[in-house]
Structures are given as C-alpha cells and as structure tokens.
PDB file of C-alpha atoms in Angstrom:
ATOM      1  CA  MET P  24    -187.251 -99.118 169.526  1.00  0.00           C
ATOM      2  CA  GLN P  25    -187.843 -95.917 167.548  1.00  0.00           C
ATOM      3  CA  GLY P  26    -185.706 -97.247 164.717  1.00  0.00           C
ATOM      4  CA  PHE P  27    -187.648-100.511 164.643  1.00  0.00           C
ATOM      5  CA  TRP P  28    -191.053 -98.787 164.569  1.00  0.00           C
ATOM      6  CA  THR P  29    -189.807 -96.327 161.957  1.00  0.00           C
ATOM      7  CA  ILE P  30    -188.882 -99.185 159.632  1.00  0.00           C
ATOM      8  CA  ILE P  31    -192.184-101.017 160.260  1.00  0.00           C
ATOM      9  CA  LEU P  32    -194.163 -97.837 159.473  1.00  0.00           C
ATOM     10  CA  LEU P  33    -192.060 -97.263 156.359  1.00  0.00           C
ATOM     11  CA  ILE P  34    -192.781-100.783 155.130  1.00  0.00           C
ATOM     12  CA  VAL P  35    -196.548-100.365 155.640  1.00  0.00           C
ATOM     13  CA  SER P  36    -196.416 -96.937 154.032  1.00  0.00           C
ATOM     14  CA  ASN P  37    -194.607 -98.272 150.982  1.00  0.00           C
ATOM     15  CA  VAL P  38    -197.121-101.075 150.507  1.00  0.00           C
ATOM     16  CA  PHE P  39    -199.861 -98.439 150.266  1.00  0.00           C
ATOM     17  CA  MET P  40    -197.671 -96.238 148.065  1.00  0.00           C
ATOM     18  CA  THR P  41    -197.020 -99.056 145.611  1.00  0.00           C
ATOM     19  CA  PHE P  42    -200.728 -99.863 145.370  1.00  0.00           C
ATOM     20  CA  ALA P  43    -201.607 -96.168 145.014  1.00  0.00           C
ATOM     21  CA  TRP P  44    -199.212 -95.782 142.094  1.00  0.00           C
ATOM     22  CA  TYR P  45    -199.462 -99.170 140.387  1.00  0.00           C
ATOM     23  CA  GLY P  46    -202.553-100.887 141.775  1.00  0.00           C
ATOM     24  CA  GLN P  47    -204.740 -99.228 139.177  1.00  0.00           C
ATOM     25  CA  LEU P  48    -202.935-101.328 136.558  1.00  0.00           C
ATOM     26  CA  LYS P  49    -204.265-104.478 138.259  1.00  0.00           C
ATOM     27  CA  LEU P  50    -207.751-103.015 138.848  1.00  0.00           C
ATOM     28  CA  PRO P  51    -209.338-104.066 135.499  1.00  0.00           C
ATOM     29  CA  GLU P  52    -208.407-107.675 136.274  1.00  0.00           C
ATOM     30  CA  LEU P  53    -210.085-107.489 139.683  1.00  0.00           C
ATOM     31  CA  VAL P  54    -213.005-105.242 138.719  1.00  0.00           C
ATOM     32  CA  PRO P  55    -213.688-105.661 134.984  1.00  0.00           C
ATOM     33  CA  SER P  56    -216.135-102.743 134.874  1.00  0.00           C
ATOM     34  CA  SER P  57    -213.297-100.386 135.958  1.00  0.00           C
ATOM     35  CA  LYS P  58    -212.054-100.365 132.358  1.00  0.00           C
ATOM     36  CA  ASP P  59    -214.884 -97.964 131.611  1.00  0.00           C
ATOM     37  CA  TRP P  60    -214.311 -95.667 134.610  1.00  0.00           C
ATOM     38  CA  PRO P  61    -213.186 -92.110 133.797  1.00  0.00           C
ATOM     39  CA  LEU P  62    -209.570 -91.321 134.566  1.00  0.00           C
ATOM     40  CA  ILE P  63    -210.580 -88.865 137.299  1.00  0.00           C
ATOM     41  CA  ILE P  64    -212.173 -91.727 139.277  1.00  0.00           C
ATOM     42  CA  ILE P  65    -208.989 -93.769 139.016  1.00  0.00           C
ATOM     43  CA  ILE P  66    -206.953 -90.733 140.146  1.00  0.00           C
ATOM     44  CA  LEU P  67    -209.250 -90.101 143.121  1.00  0.00           C
ATOM     45  CA  LEU P  68    -209.089 -93.749 144.084  1.00  0.00           C
ATOM     46  CA  SER P  69    -205.272 -93.624 143.929  1.00  0.00           C
ATOM     47  CA  TRP P  70    -205.280 -90.476 146.057  1.00  0.00           C
ATOM     48  CA  ALA P  71    -207.402 -92.203 148.671  1.00  0.00           C
ATOM     49  CA  VAL P  72    -204.887 -95.016 148.869  1.00  0.00           C
ATOM     50  CA  ALA P  73    -202.032 -92.487 148.941  1.00  0.00           C
ATOM     51  CA  LEU P  74    -203.694 -90.787 151.907  1.00  0.00           C
ATOM     52  CA  LEU P  75    -203.318 -94.052 153.793  1.00  0.00           C
ATOM     53  CA  GLU P  76    -199.662 -94.053 152.773  1.00  0.00           C
ATOM     54  CA  TYR P  77    -199.173 -90.628 154.303  1.00  0.00           C
ATOM     55  CA  THR P  78    -200.789 -91.689 157.573  1.00  0.00           C
ATOM     56  CA  PHE P  79    -197.847 -94.087 158.016  1.00  0.00           C
ATOM     57  CA  MET P  80    -195.060 -92.183 156.248  1.00  0.00           C
ATOM     58  CA  VAL P  81    -195.384 -88.918 158.191  1.00  0.00           C
ATOM     59  CA  PRO P  82    -195.237 -90.572 161.649  1.00  0.00           C
ATOM     60  CA  ALA P  83    -192.365 -92.783 160.482  1.00  0.00           C
ATOM     61  CA  ASN P  84    -190.353 -89.742 159.420  1.00  0.00           C
ATOM     62  CA  ARG P  85    -191.198 -87.787 162.565  1.00  0.00           C
ATOM     63  CA  MET P  86    -190.367 -90.734 164.838  1.00  0.00           C
ATOM     64  CA  GLY P  87    -187.230 -91.757 162.969  1.00  0.00           C
ATOM     65  CA  SER P  88    -185.652 -88.327 162.456  1.00  0.00           C
ATOM     66  CA  ASP P  89    -182.888 -87.219 164.783  1.00  0.00           C
ATOM     67  CA  ILE P  90    -184.495 -83.767 164.595  1.00  0.00           C
ATOM     68  CA  ASN P  91    -187.262 -85.200 166.807  1.00  0.00           C
ATOM     69  CA  GLY P  92    -184.998 -87.414 168.895  1.00  0.00           C
ATOM     70  CA  GLY P  93    -185.040 -90.428 166.551  1.00  0.00           C
ATOM     71  CA  PRO P  94    -182.051 -92.540 165.580  1.00  0.00           C
ATOM     72  CA  PHE P  95    -181.629 -91.481 161.915  1.00  0.00           C
ATOM     73  CA  ASN P  96    -180.402 -88.314 160.248  1.00  0.00           C
ATOM     74  CA  LEU P  97    -182.348 -87.140 157.202  1.00  0.00           C
ATOM     75  CA  MET P  98    -180.009 -88.745 154.678  1.00  0.00           C
ATOM     76  CA  GLN P  99    -180.123 -92.100 156.465  1.00  0.00           C
ATOM     77  CA  LEU P 100    -183.903 -91.889 156.725  1.00  0.00           C
ATOM     78  CA  LYS P 101    -184.264 -91.218 152.990  1.00  0.00           C
ATOM     79  CA  ILE P 102    -181.847 -93.986 151.955  1.00  0.00           C
ATOM     80  CA  ILE P 103    -183.655 -96.460 154.217  1.00  0.00           C
ATOM     81  CA  GLN P 104    -187.003 -95.372 152.734  1.00  0.00           C
ATOM     82  CA  GLU P 105    -185.764 -95.831 149.165  1.00  0.00           C
ATOM     83  CA  CYS P 106    -184.378 -99.261 149.961  1.00  0.00           C
ATOM     84  CA  ILE P 107    -187.695-100.305 151.510  1.00  0.00           C
ATOM     85  CA  SER P 108    -189.613 -98.754 148.619  1.00  0.00           C
ATOM     86  CA  LEU P 109    -187.727-100.718 145.964  1.00  0.00           C
ATOM     87  CA  THR P 110    -187.888-103.935 148.002  1.00  0.00           C
ATOM     88  CA  VAL P 111    -191.656-103.641 148.528  1.00  0.00           C
ATOM     89  CA  PHE P 112    -192.181-102.726 144.858  1.00  0.00           C
ATOM     90  CA  THR P 113    -190.168-105.739 143.700  1.00  0.00           C
ATOM     91  CA  LEU P 114    -192.071-108.142 145.970  1.00  0.00           C
ATOM     92  CA  ILE P 115    -195.442-106.783 144.874  1.00  0.00           C
ATOM     93  CA  CYS P 116    -194.360-106.871 141.229  1.00  0.00           C
ATOM     94  CA  ALA P 117    -193.192-110.487 141.556  1.00  0.00           C
ATOM     95  CA  PHE P 118    -196.078-111.844 143.642  1.00  0.00           C
ATOM     96  CA  VAL P 119    -199.085-109.689 142.695  1.00  0.00           C
ATOM     97  CA  PHE P 120    -198.388-108.729 139.086  1.00  0.00           C
ATOM     98  CA  LYS P 121    -196.352-111.857 138.284  1.00  0.00           C
ATOM     99  CA  SER P 122    -195.470-110.356 134.943  1.00  0.00           C
ATOM    100  CA  GLN P 123    -191.817-109.564 135.440  1.00  0.00           C
ATOM    101  CA  PRO P 124    -189.571-112.139 137.068  1.00  0.00           C
ATOM    102  CA  ILE P 125    -186.621-111.027 139.145  1.00  0.00           C
ATOM    103  CA  SER P 126    -183.393-111.455 137.170  1.00  0.00           C
ATOM    104  CA  TRP P 127    -179.687-111.185 137.859  1.00  0.00           C
ATOM    105  CA  ASN P 128    -179.486-107.488 136.995  1.00  0.00           C
ATOM    106  CA  HIS P 129    -182.253-106.723 139.542  1.00  0.00           C
ATOM    107  CA  LEU P 130    -180.231-108.549 142.180  1.00  0.00           C
ATOM    108  CA  CYS P 131    -177.141-106.537 141.235  1.00  0.00           C
ATOM    109  CA  ALA P 132    -179.174-103.337 141.561  1.00  0.00           C
ATOM    110  CA  PHE P 133    -180.310-104.430 145.029  1.00  0.00           C
ATOM    111  CA  GLY P 134    -176.697-105.049 145.949  1.00  0.00           C
ATOM    112  CA  CYS P 135    -175.941-101.453 145.005  1.00  0.00           C
ATOM    113  CA  ILE P 136    -178.874-100.217 147.118  1.00  0.00           C
ATOM    114  CA  ILE P 137    -177.683-102.228 150.127  1.00  0.00           C
ATOM    115  CA  GLY P 138    -174.266-100.687 149.525  1.00  0.00           C
ATOM    116  CA  ALA P 139    -175.883 -97.228 149.623  1.00  0.00           C
ATOM    117  CA  VAL P 140    -177.446 -98.025 152.991  1.00  0.00           C
ATOM    118  CA  PHE P 141    -174.091 -99.297 154.279  1.00  0.00           C
ATOM    119  CA  PHE P 142    -172.179 -96.234 153.085  1.00  0.00           C
ATOM    120  CA  CYS P 143    -174.826 -93.885 154.464  1.00  0.00           C
ATOM    121  CA  PHE P 144    -174.233 -95.209 157.993  1.00  0.00           C
ATOM    122  CA  ILE P 145    -170.423 -94.965 157.919  1.00  0.00           C
ATOM    123  CA  LYS P 146    -169.205 -92.189 160.175  1.00  0.00           C
TER     124      LYS P 146
END
C-alpha cells in the first residue's frame, strides 16, 4: 500500500507543481486585472502554490523511499516522479491550456519515458 499512496501523493503534488510553474500563464485569462500585478506578487502566488506541492511531495518521498521502509529505491522514486510529472503536465497542457495538441512525437517521448521506468525496475 505504501507504493500506491506514494504514487497518489506524487500525482497530487505534480498537479500543484504544474500550476505553480505554469498557472500564472493562465492567470490573466481568469483574472484580467492580474496583467497589471507586479512580478513579485506573481512569484509569491506561485510560491504559495508550490508550498502545497511540497506538502504532498515530501511525504510521498519519505513514504516511498526504501530508506524509510518504502518499496522504491531513490532512482526508482525519481524516475516514477518524472514520469508522473510529464504526464500531469501534458494533461494540464492539453485540457487547461488547450494551445498545444498532443502529437506523434510527444507519444514517442512518452514511450521512452515508460521505457525508463521499465528499465529502472529491472534487477
């Protein structure tokens, strides 16, 4: 069950991470007055969202790491996180930003990432 909860926490964490990094690009569409906000306000807002990311990422890494009795070694944990990160980013990009459709080369890149996860777990 630790592996399952680790992956769920990583997914939630990466949703917050994606919005912390890229959500500010959508902000003027949602809050038109934000175009006039100083950059420091946008940075602080992003940091606030990133804090939420960390409240899920840190427990996921602690729970998932074999150092603390979890099922994944550090390399596996990082590869899983990167795979989740790119998957979450692509879904948010496709469904929230709707500006960049998924094309064949993106699917090929995902195949390579899935391959990385596969090879990371080979003994």
